[in-house]
Coordinates of C-alpha atoms in Angstrom, one line a residue:
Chain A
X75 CA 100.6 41.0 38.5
X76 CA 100.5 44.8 37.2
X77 CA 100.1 47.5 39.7
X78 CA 100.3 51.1 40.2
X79 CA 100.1 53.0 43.1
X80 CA 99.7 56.7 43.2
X81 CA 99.7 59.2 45.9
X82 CA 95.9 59.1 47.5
X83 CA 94.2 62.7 47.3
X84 CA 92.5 65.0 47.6
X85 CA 94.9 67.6 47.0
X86 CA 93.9 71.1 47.2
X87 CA 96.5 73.6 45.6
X88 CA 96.6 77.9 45.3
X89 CA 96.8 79.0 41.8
X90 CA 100.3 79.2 40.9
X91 CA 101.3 76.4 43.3
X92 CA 103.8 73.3 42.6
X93 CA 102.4 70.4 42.1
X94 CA 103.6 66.9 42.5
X95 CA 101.7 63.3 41.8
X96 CA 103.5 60.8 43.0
X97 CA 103.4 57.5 40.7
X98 CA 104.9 53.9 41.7
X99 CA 104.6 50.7 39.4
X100 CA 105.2 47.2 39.6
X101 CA 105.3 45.1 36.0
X102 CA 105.9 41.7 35.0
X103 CA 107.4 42.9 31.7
X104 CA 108.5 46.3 30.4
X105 CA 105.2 48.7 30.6
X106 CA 104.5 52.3 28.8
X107 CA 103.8 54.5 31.6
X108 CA 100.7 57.2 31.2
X109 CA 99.1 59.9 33.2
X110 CA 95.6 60.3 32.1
X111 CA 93.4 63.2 33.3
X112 CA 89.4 63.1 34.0
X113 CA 87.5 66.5 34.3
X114 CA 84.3 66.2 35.8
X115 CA 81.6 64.6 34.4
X116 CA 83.8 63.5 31.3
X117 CA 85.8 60.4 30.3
X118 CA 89.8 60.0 30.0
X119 CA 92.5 62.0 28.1
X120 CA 95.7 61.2 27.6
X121 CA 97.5 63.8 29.6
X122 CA 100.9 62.6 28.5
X123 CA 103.3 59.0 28.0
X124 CA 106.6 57.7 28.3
X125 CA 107.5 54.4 26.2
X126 CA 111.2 53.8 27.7
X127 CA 113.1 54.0 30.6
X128 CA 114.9 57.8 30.8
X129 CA 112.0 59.1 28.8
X130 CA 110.4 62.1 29.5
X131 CA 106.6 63.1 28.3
X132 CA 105.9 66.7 28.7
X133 CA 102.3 68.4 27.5
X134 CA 100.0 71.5 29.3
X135 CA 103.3 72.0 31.0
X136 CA 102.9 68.6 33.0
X137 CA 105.8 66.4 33.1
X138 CA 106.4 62.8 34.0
X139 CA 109.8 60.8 33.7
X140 CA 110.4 57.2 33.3
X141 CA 112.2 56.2 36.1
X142 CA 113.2 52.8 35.6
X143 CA 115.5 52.2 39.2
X144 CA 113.1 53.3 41.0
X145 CA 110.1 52.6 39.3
X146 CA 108.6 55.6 39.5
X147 CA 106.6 58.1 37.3
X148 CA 105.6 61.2 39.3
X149 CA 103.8 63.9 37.5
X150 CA 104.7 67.5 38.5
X151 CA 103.5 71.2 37.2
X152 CA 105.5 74.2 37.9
X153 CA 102.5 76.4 38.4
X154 CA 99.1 75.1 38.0
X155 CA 95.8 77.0 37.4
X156 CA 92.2 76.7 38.6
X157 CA 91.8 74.9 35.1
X158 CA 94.2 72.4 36.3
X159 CA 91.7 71.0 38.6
X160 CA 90.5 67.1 37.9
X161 CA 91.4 63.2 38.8
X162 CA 94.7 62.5 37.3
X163 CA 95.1 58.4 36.9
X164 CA 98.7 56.6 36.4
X165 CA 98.3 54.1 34.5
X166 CA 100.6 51.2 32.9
X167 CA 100.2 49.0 29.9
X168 CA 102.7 45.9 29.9
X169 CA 103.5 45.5 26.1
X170 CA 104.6 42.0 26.7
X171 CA 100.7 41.5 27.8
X172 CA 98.1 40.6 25.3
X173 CA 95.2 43.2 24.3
X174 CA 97.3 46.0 25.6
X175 CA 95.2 46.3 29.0
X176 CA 96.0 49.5 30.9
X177 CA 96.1 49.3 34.7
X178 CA 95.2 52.5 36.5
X179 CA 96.1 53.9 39.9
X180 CA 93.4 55.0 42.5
X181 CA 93.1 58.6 41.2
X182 CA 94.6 61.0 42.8
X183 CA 91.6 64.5 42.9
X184 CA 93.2 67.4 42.3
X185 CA 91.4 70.6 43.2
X186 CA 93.2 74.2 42.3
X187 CA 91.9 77.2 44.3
X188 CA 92.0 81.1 43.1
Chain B
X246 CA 93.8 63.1 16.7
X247 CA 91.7 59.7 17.7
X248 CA 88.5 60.6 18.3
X249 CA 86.3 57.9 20.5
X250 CA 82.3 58.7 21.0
X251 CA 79.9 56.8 23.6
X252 CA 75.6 57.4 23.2
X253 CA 74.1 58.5 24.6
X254 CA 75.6 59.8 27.7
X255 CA 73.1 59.5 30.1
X256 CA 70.2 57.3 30.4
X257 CA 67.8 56.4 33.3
X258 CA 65.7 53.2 32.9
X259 CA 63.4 51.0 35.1
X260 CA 64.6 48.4 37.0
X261 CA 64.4 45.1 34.8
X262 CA 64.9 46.4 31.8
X263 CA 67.4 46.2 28.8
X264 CA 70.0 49.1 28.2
X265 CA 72.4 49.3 25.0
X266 CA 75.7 51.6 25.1
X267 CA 77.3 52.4 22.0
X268 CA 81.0 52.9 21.7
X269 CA 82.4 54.4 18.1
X270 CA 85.7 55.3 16.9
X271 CA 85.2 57.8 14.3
X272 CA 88.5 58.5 12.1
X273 CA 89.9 55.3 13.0
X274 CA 89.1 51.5 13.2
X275 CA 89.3 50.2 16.2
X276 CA 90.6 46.4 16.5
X277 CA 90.0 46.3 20.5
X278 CA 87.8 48.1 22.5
X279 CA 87.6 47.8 26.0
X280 CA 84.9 48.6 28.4
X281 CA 85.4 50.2 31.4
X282 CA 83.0 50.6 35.1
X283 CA 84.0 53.9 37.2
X284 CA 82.0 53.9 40.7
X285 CA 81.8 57.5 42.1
X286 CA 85.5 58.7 43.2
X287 CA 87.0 55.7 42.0
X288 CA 88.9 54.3 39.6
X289 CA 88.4 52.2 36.6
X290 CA 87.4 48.5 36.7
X291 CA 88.2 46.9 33.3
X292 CA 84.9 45.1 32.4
X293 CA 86.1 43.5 29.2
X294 CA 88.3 43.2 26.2
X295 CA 86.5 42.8 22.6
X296 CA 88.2 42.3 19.1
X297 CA 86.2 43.1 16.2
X298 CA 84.5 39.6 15.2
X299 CA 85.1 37.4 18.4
X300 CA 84.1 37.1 21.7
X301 CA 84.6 39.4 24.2
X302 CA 87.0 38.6 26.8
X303 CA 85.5 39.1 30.5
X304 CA 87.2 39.9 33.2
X305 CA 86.8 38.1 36.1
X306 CA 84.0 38.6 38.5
X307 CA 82.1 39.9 35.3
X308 CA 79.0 38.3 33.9
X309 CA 79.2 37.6 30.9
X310 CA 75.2 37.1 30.5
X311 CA 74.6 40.2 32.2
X312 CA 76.5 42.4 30.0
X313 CA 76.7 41.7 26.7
X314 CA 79.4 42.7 24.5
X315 CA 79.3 43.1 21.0
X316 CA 82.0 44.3 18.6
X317 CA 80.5 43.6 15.4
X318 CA 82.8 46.3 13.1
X319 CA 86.0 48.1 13.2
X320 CA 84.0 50.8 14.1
X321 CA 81.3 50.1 16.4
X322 CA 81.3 48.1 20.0
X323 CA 77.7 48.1 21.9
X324 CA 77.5 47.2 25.9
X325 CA 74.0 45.6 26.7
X326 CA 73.1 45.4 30.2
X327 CA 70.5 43.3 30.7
X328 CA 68.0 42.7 33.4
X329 CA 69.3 46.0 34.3
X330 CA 69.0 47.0 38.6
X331 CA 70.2 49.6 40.8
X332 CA 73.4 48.0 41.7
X333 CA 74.1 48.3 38.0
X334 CA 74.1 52.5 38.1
X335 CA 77.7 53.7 37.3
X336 CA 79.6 55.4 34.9
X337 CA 80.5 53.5 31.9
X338 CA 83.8 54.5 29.7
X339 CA 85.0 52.9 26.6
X340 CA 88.4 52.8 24.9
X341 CA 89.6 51.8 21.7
X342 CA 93.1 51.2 20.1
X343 CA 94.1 49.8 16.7
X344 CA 97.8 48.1 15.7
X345 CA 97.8 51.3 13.1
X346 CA 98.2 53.3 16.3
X347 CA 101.2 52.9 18.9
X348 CA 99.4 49.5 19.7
X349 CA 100.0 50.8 23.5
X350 CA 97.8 53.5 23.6
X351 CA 94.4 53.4 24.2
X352 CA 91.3 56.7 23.1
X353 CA 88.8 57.2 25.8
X354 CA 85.3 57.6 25.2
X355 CA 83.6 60.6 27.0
X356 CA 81.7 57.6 29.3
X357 CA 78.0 57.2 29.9
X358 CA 76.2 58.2 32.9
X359 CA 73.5 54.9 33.7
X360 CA 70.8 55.7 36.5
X361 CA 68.4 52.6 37.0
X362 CA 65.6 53.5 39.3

């Protein structure tokens, strides 16, 4: 079946820091790759996507690439801020699936200090 | 965007008793809605699948009888738990997606907070 693994937390970052998740999937079919973040308290958002292999989805100044060889989607920020600091799920959704189920990594808590 | 509501987002009740969720998709319809378990620092457990006018599709090690699914209009999905216990306290997150939509992408609810005592 599905998977995703992600890098197990917690991370704890300085303001400003470089920040890498590290993503890995297996699929039966071929998925749509997501990162969703979860502030506290709250539910999902969709942090950002990737429909094909190459692909690149970009928002907040997160970025994740479709890496199809290796099967990899690692999220990265250049320089993140306290703000920054939530659960951030991969997450796959195998289109050749019915209903469009998502499977989600572990969570990976991110926490971003001053 | 697609916005996804849950009510109410917290609720404590009494052991034994009957607790309805509401999940609405308000400047969309929704043809599937799924329903979502999140224990403390963990991730989410799909509960179920629902189209609008059939059964809900549990996953497995879900009981059906305990909670009850209901998506009776494009709009609306409710979770019933009934019989509700302690075991049953989590955090409960709904999503919603449409084939108008990329038919891939799912709207998150902001979740409901369930405390039985």
């Amino acid at each position: 079946g599905d998977s995703v693994t992600q890098m197990e937390g917690p991370v704890t970052l300085s303001e400003e820091a470089f920040l890498t998740i590290n993503c890995t999937y297996t699929a039966t079919g071929y998925p749509s790759l997501f990162w969703y973040v979860q502030y506290p308290g709250e539910g999902l958002q969709l942090l950002l996507k990737a429909t094909k292999a190459d692909d690149k989805g970009s928002n907040k100044g997160f970025e994740a690439t479709y890496r199809k060889e290796t099967t990899s989607f690692h999220l990265e920020k250049g320089s993140v801020q306290v703000s920054d600091s939530a659960v951030y799920f991969c997450a796959l959704s195998d289109r050749g699936g019915s209903n469009y189920k998502l499977t989600f990594g572990k969570g990976t808590l991110l926490t971003v200090n001053p | 965007g697609a916005v996804v509501s849950q009510h109410p987002s917290r609720v404590i009740c009494k052991s034994g008793t009957s607790v309805k969720i509401e999940c609405r998709s308000l400047d969309f319809q929704a043809t599937t809605m799924f329903w979502y378990r999140q224990f403390p620092k963990q991730s989410l457990m799909l509960m179920a699948t629902s189209n609008e006018g059939s059964k809900a599709t549990y996953e497995q090690g879900v009981e059906k009888d305990k909670f009850l699914i209901n998506h009776a209009s494009l709009t609306l999905s409710t979770l019933t738990v009934t019989s509700a216990h302690p075991e049953d306290s989590s955090f409960y997150i709904c999503s919603a997606t449409t084939s108008v939509l990329p038919s891939y992408e799912q709207y998150f609810g902001p979740g409901t907070r369930l405390t039985v005592t």
